[in-house]
Amino acid sequence: GGVTRVTMKPSLLRAREEGALPSEISQLRLHQFLQGYVRAVTAYGCFVGFASGLSALAPTHALSSQFVTNPGELFEVGQSVRCVVVSIEQAKFGVSLKPSVCMCPDTAFLDSL
């Protein structure tokens, strides 16, 4: 059997209803915005989980426009986040949590990242 994930987070429920929760890496595209939650905070970044079961790393340089020495000062486990897909490889993908990137409605500038 599979794993059932239960959430009451409005952002994740809304993303599910809108069909915005890819369940496979092959369904992702660069610069795609995703709603997720912080699964773990480490010295080298945050692991972001998605209700579909996927997860990705946001390394420290992708957490803020400022230099980050302690990701735990910015994020906590369980926190809802909006992120953007910045890299896709065969078995993994990377995301950015920078507010300057994730909150901007115009994604054209992402091509320069």
mmCIF file of N, CA, C and O in Angstrom:
data_model
loop_
_atom_site.group_PDB
_atom_site.id
_atom_site.type_symbol
_atom_site.label_atom_id
_atom_site.label_comp_id
_atom_site.label_asym_id
_atom_site.label_seq_id
_atom_site.Cartn_x
_atom_site.Cartn_y
_atom_site.Cartn_z
ATOM 1 N N GLY A 1 0.790 -1.188 0.000
ATOM 2 C CA GLY A 1 0.000 0.000 0.000
ATOM 3 C C GLY A 1 0.828 1.245 0.000
ATOM 4 O O GLY A 1 2.011 1.241 0.280
ATOM 5 N N GLY A 2 0.170 2.326 -0.354
ATOM 6 C CA GLY A 2 0.809 3.635 -0.399
ATOM 7 C C GLY A 2 0.709 4.348 0.926
ATOM 8 O O GLY A 2 0.124 3.862 1.887
ATOM 9 N N VAL A 3 1.269 5.506 0.946
ATOM 10 C CA VAL A 3 1.249 6.356 2.128
ATOM 11 C C VAL A 3 0.179 7.411 1.930
ATOM 12 O O VAL A 3 0.090 8.039 0.880
ATOM 13 N N THR A 4 -0.632 7.630 2.936
ATOM 14 C CA THR A 4 -1.647 8.668 2.890
ATOM 15 C C THR A 4 -1.174 9.852 3.699
ATOM 16 O O THR A 4 -0.786 9.713 4.848
ATOM 17 N N ARG A 5 -1.188 11.046 3.071
ATOM 18 C CA ARG A 5 -0.801 12.254 3.766
ATOM 19 C C ARG A 5 -2.060 13.073 4.025
ATOM 20 O O ARG A 5 -2.892 13.253 3.133
ATOM 21 N N VAL A 6 -2.173 13.574 5.235
ATOM 22 C CA VAL A 6 -3.340 14.359 5.625
ATOM 23 C C VAL A 6 -2.866 15.757 5.986
ATOM 24 O O VAL A 6 -1.890 15.922 6.703
ATOM 25 N N THR A 7 -3.562 16.761 5.473
ATOM 26 C CA THR A 7 -3.215 18.139 5.792
ATOM 27 C C THR A 7 -4.476 18.978 5.911
ATOM 28 O O THR A 7 -5.483 18.691 5.265
ATOM 29 N N MET A 8 -4.392 19.994 6.724
ATOM 30 C CA MET A 8 -5.461 20.978 6.839
ATOM 31 C C MET A 8 -4.944 22.355 6.418
ATOM 32 O O MET A 8 -5.644 23.347 6.557
ATOM 33 N N LYS A 9 -3.710 22.414 5.912
ATOM 34 C CA LYS A 9 -3.139 23.686 5.502
ATOM 35 C C LYS A 9 -3.913 24.210 4.294
ATOM 36 O O LYS A 9 -3.962 23.565 3.253
ATOM 37 N N PRO A 10 -4.544 25.380 4.429
ATOM 38 C CA PRO A 10 -5.351 25.925 3.325
ATOM 39 C C PRO A 10 -4.581 26.037 2.007
ATOM 40 O O PRO A 10 -5.120 25.754 0.948
ATOM 41 N N SER A 11 -3.305 26.440 2.062
ATOM 42 C CA SER A 11 -2.541 26.607 0.822
ATOM 43 C C SER A 11 -2.348 25.279 0.106
ATOM 44 O O SER A 11 -2.406 25.207 -1.122
ATOM 45 N N LEU A 12 -2.130 24.204 0.867
ATOM 46 C CA LEU A 12 -1.947 22.896 0.241
ATOM 47 C C LEU A 12 -3.261 22.331 -0.268
ATOM 48 O O LEU A 12 -3.320 21.709 -1.335
ATOM 49 N N LEU A 13 -4.346 22.552 0.467
ATOM 50 C CA LEU A 13 -5.662 22.102 0.012
ATOM 51 C C LEU A 13 -6.060 22.823 -1.273
ATOM 52 O O LEU A 13 -6.563 22.202 -2.218
ATOM 53 N N ARG A 14 -5.796 24.113 -1.338
ATOM 54 C CA ARG A 14 -6.109 24.900 -2.532
ATOM 55 C C ARG A 14 -5.274 24.422 -3.722
ATOM 56 O O ARG A 14 -5.787 24.252 -4.829
ATOM 57 N N ALA A 15 -3.991 24.156 -3.487
ATOM 58 C CA ALA A 15 -3.119 23.668 -4.557
ATOM 59 C C ALA A 15 -3.613 22.320 -5.079
ATOM 60 O O ALA A 15 -3.602 22.072 -6.283
ATOM 61 N N ARG A 16 -4.068 21.461 -4.194
ATOM 62 C CA ARG A 16 -4.600 20.160 -4.615
ATOM 63 C C ARG A 16 -5.843 20.348 -5.469
ATOM 64 O O ARG A 16 -5.992 19.737 -6.522
ATOM 65 N N GLU A 17 -6.735 21.222 -5.026
ATOM 66 C CA GLU A 17 -7.973 21.471 -5.765
ATOM 67 C C GLU A 17 -7.696 22.044 -7.150
ATOM 68 O O GLU A 17 -8.422 21.756 -8.102
ATOM 69 N N GLU A 18 -6.646 22.831 -7.272
ATOM 70 C CA GLU A 18 -6.300 23.457 -8.551
ATOM 71 C C GLU A 18 -5.461 22.538 -9.433
ATOM 72 O O GLU A 18 -5.082 22.916 -10.532
ATOM 73 N N GLY A 19 -5.156 21.338 -8.935
ATOM 74 C CA GLY A 19 -4.337 20.404 -9.704
ATOM 75 C C GLY A 19 -2.893 20.852 -9.825
ATOM 76 O O GLY A 19 -2.206 20.523 -10.784
ATOM 77 N N ALA A 20 -2.422 21.609 -8.851
ATOM 78 C CA ALA A 20 -1.076 22.180 -8.890
ATOM 79 C C ALA A 20 -0.078 21.408 -8.044
ATOM 80 O O ALA A 20 0.889 21.977 -7.566
ATOM 81 N N LEU A 21 -0.296 20.119 -7.861
ATOM 82 C CA LEU A 21 0.610 19.293 -7.061
ATOM 83 C C LEU A 21 1.140 18.134 -7.901
ATOM 84 O O LEU A 21 0.579 17.044 -7.892
ATOM 85 N N PRO A 22 2.212 18.360 -8.651
ATOM 86 C CA PRO A 22 2.781 17.273 -9.448
ATOM 87 C C PRO A 22 3.188 16.106 -8.549
ATOM 88 O O PRO A 22 3.728 16.302 -7.464
ATOM 89 N N SER A 23 2.904 14.900 -8.994
ATOM 90 C CA SER A 23 3.257 13.723 -8.199
ATOM 91 C C SER A 23 4.523 13.044 -8.710
ATOM 92 O O SER A 23 5.023 12.129 -8.078
ATOM 93 N N GLU A 24 5.045 13.503 -9.843
ATOM 94 C CA GLU A 24 6.277 12.953 -10.404
ATOM 95 C C GLU A 24 7.153 14.097 -10.904
ATOM 96 O O GLU A 24 6.643 15.115 -11.373
ATOM 97 N N ILE A 25 8.459 13.894 -10.834
ATOM 98 C CA ILE A 25 9.391 14.930 -11.285
ATOM 99 C C ILE A 25 9.165 15.254 -12.757
ATOM 100 O O ILE A 25 9.298 16.400 -13.179
ATOM 101 N N SER A 26 8.776 14.269 -13.540
ATOM 102 C CA SER A 26 8.553 14.498 -14.974
ATOM 103 C C SER A 26 7.416 15.494 -15.240
ATOM 104 O O SER A 26 7.312 16.040 -16.338
ATOM 105 N N GLN A 27 6.579 15.744 -14.254
ATOM 106 C CA GLN A 27 5.470 16.685 -14.403
ATOM 107 C C GLN A 27 5.864 18.124 -14.070
ATOM 108 O O GLN A 27 5.078 19.047 -14.301
ATOM 109 N N LEU A 28 7.058 18.314 -13.541
ATOM 110 C CA LEU A 28 7.519 19.651 -13.157
ATOM 111 C C LEU A 28 8.056 20.411 -14.358
ATOM 112 O O LEU A 28 8.489 19.814 -15.342
ATOM 113 N N ARG A 29 8.052 21.729 -14.243
ATOM 114 C CA ARG A 29 8.700 22.555 -15.251
ATOM 115 C C ARG A 29 9.463 23.671 -14.528
ATOM 116 O O ARG A 29 9.070 24.099 -13.434
ATOM 117 N N LEU A 30 10.537 24.131 -15.145
ATOM 118 C CA LEU A 30 11.314 25.221 -14.567
ATOM 119 C C LEU A 30 10.427 26.444 -14.367
ATOM 120 O O LEU A 30 9.550 26.724 -15.188
ATOM 121 N N HIS A 31 10.666 27.144 -13.292
ATOM 122 C CA HIS A 31 9.983 28.390 -12.921
ATOM 123 C C HIS A 31 8.543 28.162 -12.470
ATOM 124 O O HIS A 31 7.795 29.119 -12.309
ATOM 125 N N GLN A 32 8.185 26.907 -12.237
ATOM 126 C CA GLN A 32 6.840 26.588 -11.747
ATOM 127 C C GLN A 32 6.762 26.914 -10.263
ATOM 128 O O GLN A 32 7.646 26.579 -9.487
ATOM 129 N N PHE A 33 5.683 27.576 -9.866
ATOM 130 C CA PHE A 33 5.459 27.870 -8.459
ATOM 131 C C PHE A 33 4.725 26.705 -7.825
ATOM 132 O O PHE A 33 3.811 26.125 -8.416
ATOM 133 N N LEU A 34 5.127 26.347 -6.601
ATOM 134 C CA LEU A 34 4.515 25.249 -5.861
ATOM 135 C C LEU A 34 4.254 25.671 -4.421
ATOM 136 O O LEU A 34 5.027 26.439 -3.844
ATOM 137 N N GLN A 35 3.195 25.151 -3.849
ATOM 138 C CA GLN A 35 2.917 25.327 -2.426
ATOM 139 C C GLN A 35 3.427 24.086 -1.708
ATOM 140 O O GLN A 35 3.156 22.966 -2.143
ATOM 141 N N GLY A 36 4.153 24.296 -0.636
ATOM 142 C CA GLY A 36 4.682 23.169 0.118
ATOM 143 C C GLY A 36 4.812 23.512 1.584
ATOM 144 O O GLY A 36 4.228 24.483 2.070
ATOM 145 N N TYR A 37 5.602 22.716 2.267
ATOM 146 C CA TYR A 37 5.846 22.938 3.691
ATOM 147 C C TYR A 37 7.274 22.522 4.003
ATOM 148 O O TYR A 37 7.872 21.712 3.297
ATOM 149 N N VAL A 38 7.835 23.093 5.038
ATOM 150 C CA VAL A 38 9.206 22.779 5.433
ATOM 151 C C VAL A 38 9.202 21.433 6.155
ATOM 152 O O VAL A 38 8.568 21.281 7.199
ATOM 153 N N ARG A 39 9.888 20.443 5.568
ATOM 154 C CA ARG A 39 9.987 19.107 6.168
ATOM 155 C C ARG A 39 11.134 19.018 7.158
ATOM 156 O O ARG A 39 11.051 18.312 8.157
ATOM 157 N N ALA A 40 12.231 19.714 6.825
ATOM 158 C CA ALA A 40 13.416 19.669 7.693
ATOM 159 C C ALA A 40 14.253 20.921 7.457
ATOM 160 O O ALA A 40 14.273 21.458 6.354
ATOM 161 N N VAL A 41 14.925 21.355 8.504
ATOM 162 C CA VAL A 41 15.842 22.487 8.424
ATOM 163 C C VAL A 41 17.216 21.963 8.824
ATOM 164 O O VAL A 41 17.371 21.349 9.878
ATOM 165 N N THR A 42 18.208 22.183 7.959
ATOM 166 C CA THR A 42 19.566 21.728 8.228
ATOM 167 C C THR A 42 20.521 22.914 8.105
ATOM 168 O O THR A 42 20.109 24.002 7.717
ATOM 169 N N ALA A 43 21.774 22.685 8.379
ATOM 170 C CA ALA A 43 22.774 23.744 8.256
ATOM 171 C C ALA A 43 22.962 24.174 6.810
ATOM 172 O O ALA A 43 23.403 25.286 6.542
ATOM 173 N N TYR A 44 22.638 23.312 5.850
ATOM 174 C CA TYR A 44 22.864 23.629 4.438
ATOM 175 C C TYR A 44 21.589 23.976 3.670
ATOM 176 O O TYR A 44 21.616 24.157 2.459
ATOM 177 N N GLY A 45 20.451 24.086 4.365
ATOM 178 C CA GLY A 45 19.230 24.504 3.689
ATOM 179 C C GLY A 45 17.982 23.908 4.296
ATOM 180 O O GLY A 45 18.003 23.368 5.400
ATOM 181 N N CYS A 46 16.897 24.008 3.545
ATOM 182 C CA CYS A 46 15.596 23.480 3.976
ATOM 183 C C CYS A 46 15.111 22.438 2.982
ATOM 184 O O CYS A 46 15.208 22.641 1.773
ATOM 185 N N PHE A 47 14.575 21.364 3.494
ATOM 186 C CA PHE A 47 13.910 20.388 2.647
ATOM 187 C C PHE A 47 12.436 20.753 2.623
ATOM 188 O O PHE A 47 11.809 20.910 3.671
ATOM 189 N N VAL A 48 11.911 20.920 1.426
ATOM 190 C CA VAL A 48 10.524 21.300 1.235
ATOM 191 C C VAL A 48 9.747 20.075 0.781
ATOM 192 O O VAL A 48 10.154 19.383 -0.160
ATOM 193 N N GLY A 49 8.646 19.792 1.466
ATOM 194 C CA GLY A 49 7.786 18.671 1.109
ATOM 195 C C GLY A 49 6.523 19.170 0.436
ATOM 196 O O GLY A 49 6.112 20.315 0.632
ATOM 197 N N PHE A 50 5.950 18.297 -0.366
ATOM 198 C CA PHE A 50 4.727 18.625 -1.084
ATOM 199 C C PHE A 50 3.704 17.545 -0.798
ATOM 200 O O PHE A 50 4.053 16.375 -0.624
ATOM 201 N N ALA A 51 2.435 17.918 -0.747
ATOM 202 C CA ALA A 51 1.375 16.973 -0.397
ATOM 203 C C ALA A 51 1.320 15.790 -1.353
ATOM 204 O O ALA A 51 0.806 14.739 -1.010
ATOM 205 N N SER A 52 1.897 15.936 -2.539
ATOM 206 C CA SER A 52 1.913 14.849 -3.517
ATOM 207 C C SER A 52 2.950 13.783 -3.187
ATOM 208 O O SER A 52 2.983 12.740 -3.813
ATOM 209 N N GLY A 53 3.834 14.068 -2.222
ATOM 210 C CA GLY A 53 4.862 13.111 -1.837
ATOM 211 C C GLY A 53 6.256 13.491 -2.303
ATOM 212 O O GLY A 53 7.242 12.947 -1.821
ATOM 213 N N LEU A 54 6.383 14.415 -3.232
ATOM 214 C CA LEU A 54 7.699 14.861 -3.679
ATOM 215 C C LEU A 54 8.346 15.735 -2.615
ATOM 216 O O LEU A 54 7.662 16.294 -1.762
ATOM 217 N N SER A 55 9.664 15.858 -2.671
ATOM 218 C CA SER A 55 10.373 16.788 -1.797
ATOM 219 C C SER A 55 11.587 17.316 -2.544
ATOM 220 O O SER A 55 12.054 16.712 -3.509
ATOM 221 N N ALA A 56 12.069 18.483 -2.114
ATOM 222 C CA ALA A 56 13.202 19.128 -2.770
ATOM 223 C C ALA A 56 14.022 19.891 -1.743
ATOM 224 O O ALA A 56 13.519 20.271 -0.688
ATOM 225 N N LEU A 57 15.272 20.140 -2.101
ATOM 226 C CA LEU A 57 16.155 20.929 -1.247
ATOM 227 C C LEU A 57 16.188 22.365 -1.735
ATOM 228 O O LEU A 57 16.311 22.621 -2.931
ATOM 229 N N ALA A 58 16.075 23.286 -0.808
ATOM 230 C CA ALA A 58 16.347 24.700 -1.053
ATOM 231 C C ALA A 58 17.630 24.999 -0.279
ATOM 232 O O ALA A 58 17.597 25.138 0.944
ATOM 233 N N PRO A 59 18.784 25.050 -0.957
ATOM 234 C CA PRO A 59 20.043 25.294 -0.247
ATOM 235 C C PRO A 59 20.094 26.714 0.318
ATOM 236 O O PRO A 59 19.293 27.576 -0.059
ATOM 237 N N THR A 60 21.024 26.956 1.213
ATOM 238 C CA THR A 60 21.072 28.247 1.911
ATOM 239 C C THR A 60 21.075 29.438 0.961
ATOM 240 O O THR A 60 20.430 30.440 1.241
ATOM 241 N N HIS A 61 21.768 29.344 -0.179
ATOM 242 C CA HIS A 61 21.804 30.485 -1.102
ATOM 243 C C HIS A 61 20.451 30.736 -1.767
ATOM 244 O O HIS A 61 20.249 31.789 -2.373
ATOM 245 N N ALA A 62 19.505 29.796 -1.634
ATOM 246 C CA ALA A 62 18.181 29.941 -2.244
ATOM 247 C C ALA A 62 17.095 30.236 -1.203
ATOM 248 O O ALA A 62 15.914 30.101 -1.479
ATOM 249 N N LEU A 63 17.496 30.648 -0.001
ATOM 250 C CA LEU A 63 16.535 30.925 1.069
ATOM 251 C C LEU A 63 16.208 32.398 1.224
ATOM 252 O O LEU A 63 15.125 32.754 1.688
ATOM 253 N N SER A 64 17.150 33.252 0.869
ATOM 254 C CA SER A 64 16.982 34.682 1.100
ATOM 255 C C SER A 64 17.902 35.456 0.172
ATOM 256 O O SER A 64 18.896 34.912 -0.320
ATOM 257 N N SER A 65 17.576 36.717 -0.045
ATOM 258 C CA SER A 65 18.457 37.580 -0.824
ATOM 259 C C SER A 65 19.669 38.000 -0.002
ATOM 260 O O SER A 65 20.645 38.493 -0.534
ATOM 261 N N GLN A 66 19.588 37.795 1.313
ATOM 262 C CA GLN A 66 20.691 38.076 2.225
ATOM 263 C C GLN A 66 21.460 36.786 2.507
ATOM 264 O O GLN A 66 20.916 35.695 2.372
ATOM 265 N N PHE A 67 22.708 36.905 2.933
ATOM 266 C CA PHE A 67 23.499 35.741 3.295
ATOM 267 C C PHE A 67 22.870 35.058 4.506
ATOM 268 O O PHE A 67 22.523 35.709 5.487
ATOM 269 N N VAL A 68 22.699 33.738 4.429
ATOM 270 C CA VAL A 68 22.063 32.969 5.503
ATOM 271 C C VAL A 68 23.097 32.062 6.162
ATOM 272 O O VAL A 68 23.716 31.240 5.500
ATOM 273 N N THR A 69 23.283 32.225 7.473
ATOM 274 C CA THR A 69 24.188 31.346 8.211
ATOM 275 C C THR A 69 23.422 30.294 9.001
ATOM 276 O O THR A 69 23.946 29.228 9.281
ATOM 277 N N ASN A 70 22.178 30.605 9.355
ATOM 278 C CA ASN A 70 21.374 29.681 10.141
ATOM 279 C C ASN A 70 19.950 29.629 9.572
ATOM 280 O O ASN A 70 19.118 30.473 9.914
ATOM 281 N N PRO A 71 19.661 28.641 8.718
ATOM 282 C CA PRO A 71 18.323 28.542 8.130
ATOM 283 C C PRO A 71 17.203 28.466 9.163
ATOM 284 O O PRO A 71 16.085 28.898 8.909
ATOM 285 N N GLY A 72 17.513 27.950 10.345
ATOM 286 C CA GLY A 72 16.523 27.832 11.411
ATOM 287 C C GLY A 72 16.025 29.174 11.929
ATOM 288 O O GLY A 72 14.999 29.249 12.585
ATOM 289 N N GLU A 73 16.744 30.255 11.628
ATOM 290 C CA GLU A 73 16.287 31.589 12.017
ATOM 291 C C GLU A 73 15.204 32.108 11.067
ATOM 292 O O GLU A 73 14.467 33.022 11.406
ATOM 293 N N LEU A 74 15.109 31.510 9.892
ATOM 294 C CA LEU A 74 14.133 31.953 8.890
ATOM 295 C C LEU A 74 12.955 31.000 8.729
ATOM 296 O O LEU A 74 11.854 31.430 8.403
ATOM 297 N N PHE A 75 13.205 29.707 8.921
ATOM 298 C CA PHE A 75 12.186 28.691 8.654
ATOM 299 C C PHE A 75 12.091 27.704 9.799
ATOM 300 O O PHE A 75 13.070 27.455 10.500
ATOM 301 N N GLU A 76 10.892 27.119 9.950
ATOM 302 C CA GLU A 76 10.709 26.076 10.953
ATOM 303 C C GLU A 76 9.934 24.921 10.338
ATOM 304 O O GLU A 76 9.158 25.100 9.390
ATOM 305 N N VAL A 77 10.151 23.739 10.863
ATOM 306 C CA VAL A 77 9.484 22.544 10.366
ATOM 307 C C VAL A 77 7.972 22.722 10.456
ATOM 308 O O VAL A 77 7.445 23.190 11.463
ATOM 309 N N GLY A 78 7.288 22.378 9.363
ATOM 310 C CA GLY A 78 5.834 22.491 9.306
ATOM 311 C C GLY A 78 5.338 23.792 8.704
ATOM 312 O O GLY A 78 4.160 23.915 8.373
ATOM 313 N N GLN A 79 6.220 24.759 8.547
ATOM 314 C CA GLN A 79 5.836 26.057 7.993
ATOM 315 C C GLN A 79 5.405 25.909 6.536
ATOM 316 O O GLN A 79 6.070 25.265 5.745
ATOM 317 N N SER A 80 4.295 26.528 6.172
ATOM 318 C CA SER A 80 3.856 26.552 4.774
ATOM 319 C C SER A 80 4.745 27.504 4.003
ATOM 320 O O SER A 80 5.092 28.582 4.503
ATOM 321 N N VAL A 81 5.115 27.122 2.781
ATOM 322 C CA VAL A 81 5.973 27.963 1.951
ATOM 323 C C VAL A 81 5.503 27.929 0.503
ATOM 324 O O VAL A 81 4.876 26.968 0.062
ATOM 325 N N ARG A 82 5.814 28.991 -0.193
ATOM 326 C CA ARG A 82 5.640 29.040 -1.643
ATOM 327 C C ARG A 82 7.050 29.031 -2.214
ATOM 328 O O ARG A 82 7.914 29.781 -1.755
ATOM 329 N N CYS A 83 7.282 28.171 -3.189
ATOM 330 C CA CYS A 83 8.617 28.073 -3.762
ATOM 331 C C CYS A 83 8.519 28.039 -5.277
ATOM 332 O O CYS A 83 7.439 27.918 -5.845
ATOM 333 N N VAL A 84 9.663 28.146 -5.907
ATOM 334 C CA VAL A 84 9.726 28.078 -7.362
ATOM 335 C C VAL A 84 10.789 27.048 -7.747
ATOM 336 O O VAL A 84 11.844 26.961 -7.115
ATOM 337 N N VAL A 85 10.490 26.244 -8.752
ATOM 338 C CA VAL A 85 11.409 25.220 -9.241
ATOM 339 C C VAL A 85 12.530 25.912 -10.014
ATOM 340 O O VAL A 85 12.263 26.644 -10.969
ATOM 341 N N VAL A 86 13.785 25.695 -9.599
ATOM 342 C CA VAL A 86 14.924 26.335 -10.252
ATOM 343 C C VAL A 86 15.855 25.347 -10.943
ATOM 344 O O VAL A 86 16.712 25.750 -11.715
ATOM 345 N N SER A 87 15.692 24.059 -10.663
ATOM 346 C CA SER A 87 16.490 23.051 -11.363
ATOM 347 C C SER A 87 15.735 21.729 -11.352
ATOM 348 O O SER A 87 14.996 21.432 -10.418
ATOM 349 N N ILE A 88 15.920 20.981 -12.441
ATOM 350 C CA ILE A 88 15.301 19.664 -12.546
ATOM 351 C C ILE A 88 16.343 18.703 -13.108
ATOM 352 O O ILE A 88 16.924 18.955 -14.166
ATOM 353 N N GLU A 89 16.586 17.635 -12.367
ATOM 354 C CA GLU A 89 17.463 16.567 -12.820
ATOM 355 C C GLU A 89 16.625 15.301 -12.881
ATOM 356 O O GLU A 89 15.453 15.314 -12.527
ATOM 357 N N GLN A 90 17.199 14.201 -13.286
ATOM 358 C CA GLN A 90 16.424 12.974 -13.457
ATOM 359 C C GLN A 90 15.728 12.524 -12.185
ATOM 360 O O GLN A 90 14.557 12.183 -12.208
ATOM 361 N N ALA A 91 16.442 12.529 -11.073
ATOM 362 C CA ALA A 91 15.874 11.974 -9.846
ATOM 363 C C ALA A 91 15.612 13.010 -8.763
ATOM 364 O O ALA A 91 15.190 12.656 -7.669
ATOM 365 N N LYS A 92 15.886 14.289 -9.040
ATOM 366 C CA LYS A 92 15.665 15.309 -8.017
ATOM 367 C C LYS A 92 15.451 16.661 -8.667
ATOM 368 O O LYS A 92 15.722 16.848 -9.850
ATOM 369 N N PHE A 93 14.953 17.592 -7.861
ATOM 370 C CA PHE A 93 14.782 18.956 -8.340
ATOM 371 C C PHE A 93 15.080 19.913 -7.207
ATOM 372 O O PHE A 93 15.057 19.546 -6.038
ATOM 373 N N GLY A 94 15.413 21.134 -7.563
ATOM 374 C CA GLY A 94 15.745 22.147 -6.570
ATOM 375 C C GLY A 94 14.760 23.287 -6.607
ATOM 376 O O GLY A 94 14.164 23.584 -7.653
ATOM 377 N N VAL A 95 14.572 23.916 -5.459
ATOM 378 C CA VAL A 95 13.639 25.036 -5.356
ATOM 379 C C VAL A 95 14.303 26.224 -4.679
ATOM 380 O O VAL A 95 15.311 26.081 -3.993
ATOM 381 N N SER A 96 13.717 27.382 -4.900
ATOM 382 C CA SER A 96 14.130 28.597 -4.218
ATOM 383 C C SER A 96 12.983 29.064 -3.333
ATOM 384 O O SER A 96 11.816 28.987 -3.734
ATOM 385 N N LEU A 97 13.331 29.542 -2.151
ATOM 386 C CA LEU A 97 12.356 30.109 -1.231
ATOM 387 C C LEU A 97 12.541 31.620 -1.077
ATOM 388 O O LEU A 97 11.898 32.240 -0.237
ATOM 389 N N LYS A 98 13.417 32.213 -1.894
ATOM 390 C CA LYS A 98 13.665 33.655 -1.788
ATOM 391 C C LYS A 98 12.367 34.416 -2.015
ATOM 392 O O LYS A 98 11.733 34.268 -3.052
ATOM 393 N N PRO A 99 11.966 35.249 -1.064
ATOM 394 C CA PRO A 99 10.746 36.041 -1.257
ATOM 395 C C PRO A 99 10.788 36.888 -2.526
ATOM 396 O O PRO A 99 9.775 37.047 -3.205
ATOM 397 N N SER A 100 11.954 37.399 -2.889
ATOM 398 C CA SER A 100 12.063 38.243 -4.086
ATOM 399 C C SER A 100 11.741 37.463 -5.351
ATOM 400 O O SER A 100 11.333 38.046 -6.353
ATOM 401 N N VAL A 101 11.891 36.162 -5.325
ATOM 402 C CA VAL A 101 11.595 35.312 -6.478
ATOM 403 C C VAL A 101 10.195 34.715 -6.365
ATOM 404 O O VAL A 101 9.429 34.707 -7.320
ATOM 405 N N CYS A 102 9.849 34.239 -5.194
ATOM 406 C CA CYS A 102 8.591 33.510 -5.011
ATOM 407 C C CYS A 102 7.357 34.391 -4.953
ATOM 408 O O CYS A 102 6.253 33.911 -5.176
ATOM 409 N N MET A 103 7.511 35.643 -4.647
ATOM 410 C CA MET A 103 6.347 36.511 -4.505
ATOM 411 C C MET A 103 6.148 37.431 -5.704
ATOM 412 O O MET A 103 5.223 38.208 -5.743
ATOM 413 N N CYS A 104 7.016 37.357 -6.680
ATOM 414 C CA CYS A 104 6.925 38.221 -7.855
ATOM 415 C C CYS A 104 5.988 37.586 -8.885
ATOM 416 O O CYS A 104 6.188 36.436 -9.262
ATOM 417 N N PRO A 105 4.966 38.308 -9.358
ATOM 418 C CA PRO A 105 4.045 37.738 -10.337
ATOM 419 C C PRO A 105 4.651 37.595 -11.732
ATOM 420 O O PRO A 105 4.176 36.805 -12.537
ATOM 421 N N ASP A 106 5.707 38.343 -12.045
ATOM 422 C CA ASP A 106 6.343 38.267 -13.359
ATOM 423 C C ASP A 106 7.519 37.315 -13.283
ATOM 424 O O ASP A 106 8.506 37.595 -12.630
ATOM 425 N N THR A 107 7.419 36.168 -13.950
ATOM 426 C CA THR A 107 8.471 35.150 -13.865
ATOM 427 C C THR A 107 9.480 35.237 -14.986
ATOM 428 O O THR A 107 10.395 34.416 -15.056
ATOM 429 N N ALA A 108 9.371 36.205 -15.881
ATOM 430 C CA ALA A 108 10.281 36.308 -17.012
ATOM 431 C C ALA A 108 11.733 36.438 -16.566
ATOM 432 O O ALA A 108 12.640 35.901 -17.208
ATOM 433 N N PHE A 109 11.978 37.140 -15.455
ATOM 434 C CA PHE A 109 13.348 37.339 -14.993
ATOM 435 C C PHE A 109 14.000 36.043 -14.491
ATOM 436 O O PHE A 109 15.212 35.974 -14.345
ATOM 437 N N LEU A 110 13.225 35.016 -14.268
ATOM 438 C CA LEU A 110 13.788 33.764 -13.752
ATOM 439 C C LEU A 110 14.743 33.116 -14.744
ATOM 440 O O LEU A 110 15.601 32.340 -14.364
ATOM 441 N N ASP A 111 14.620 33.438 -16.014
ATOM 442 C CA ASP A 111 15.522 32.881 -17.023
ATOM 443 C C ASP A 111 16.971 33.263 -16.736
ATOM 444 O O ASP A 111 17.884 32.575 -17.166
ATOM 445 N N SER A 112 17.195 34.329 -15.989
ATOM 446 C CA SER A 112 18.547 34.773 -15.691
ATOM 447 C C SER A 112 19.156 34.057 -14.485
ATOM 448 O O SER A 112 20.310 34.248 -14.192
ATOM 449 N N LEU A 113 18.380 33.250 -13.785
ATOM 450 C CA LEU A 113 18.894 32.572 -12.590
ATOM 451 C C LEU A 113 19.725 31.362 -12.937
ATOM 452 O O LEU A 113 19.549 30.706 -13.888
#
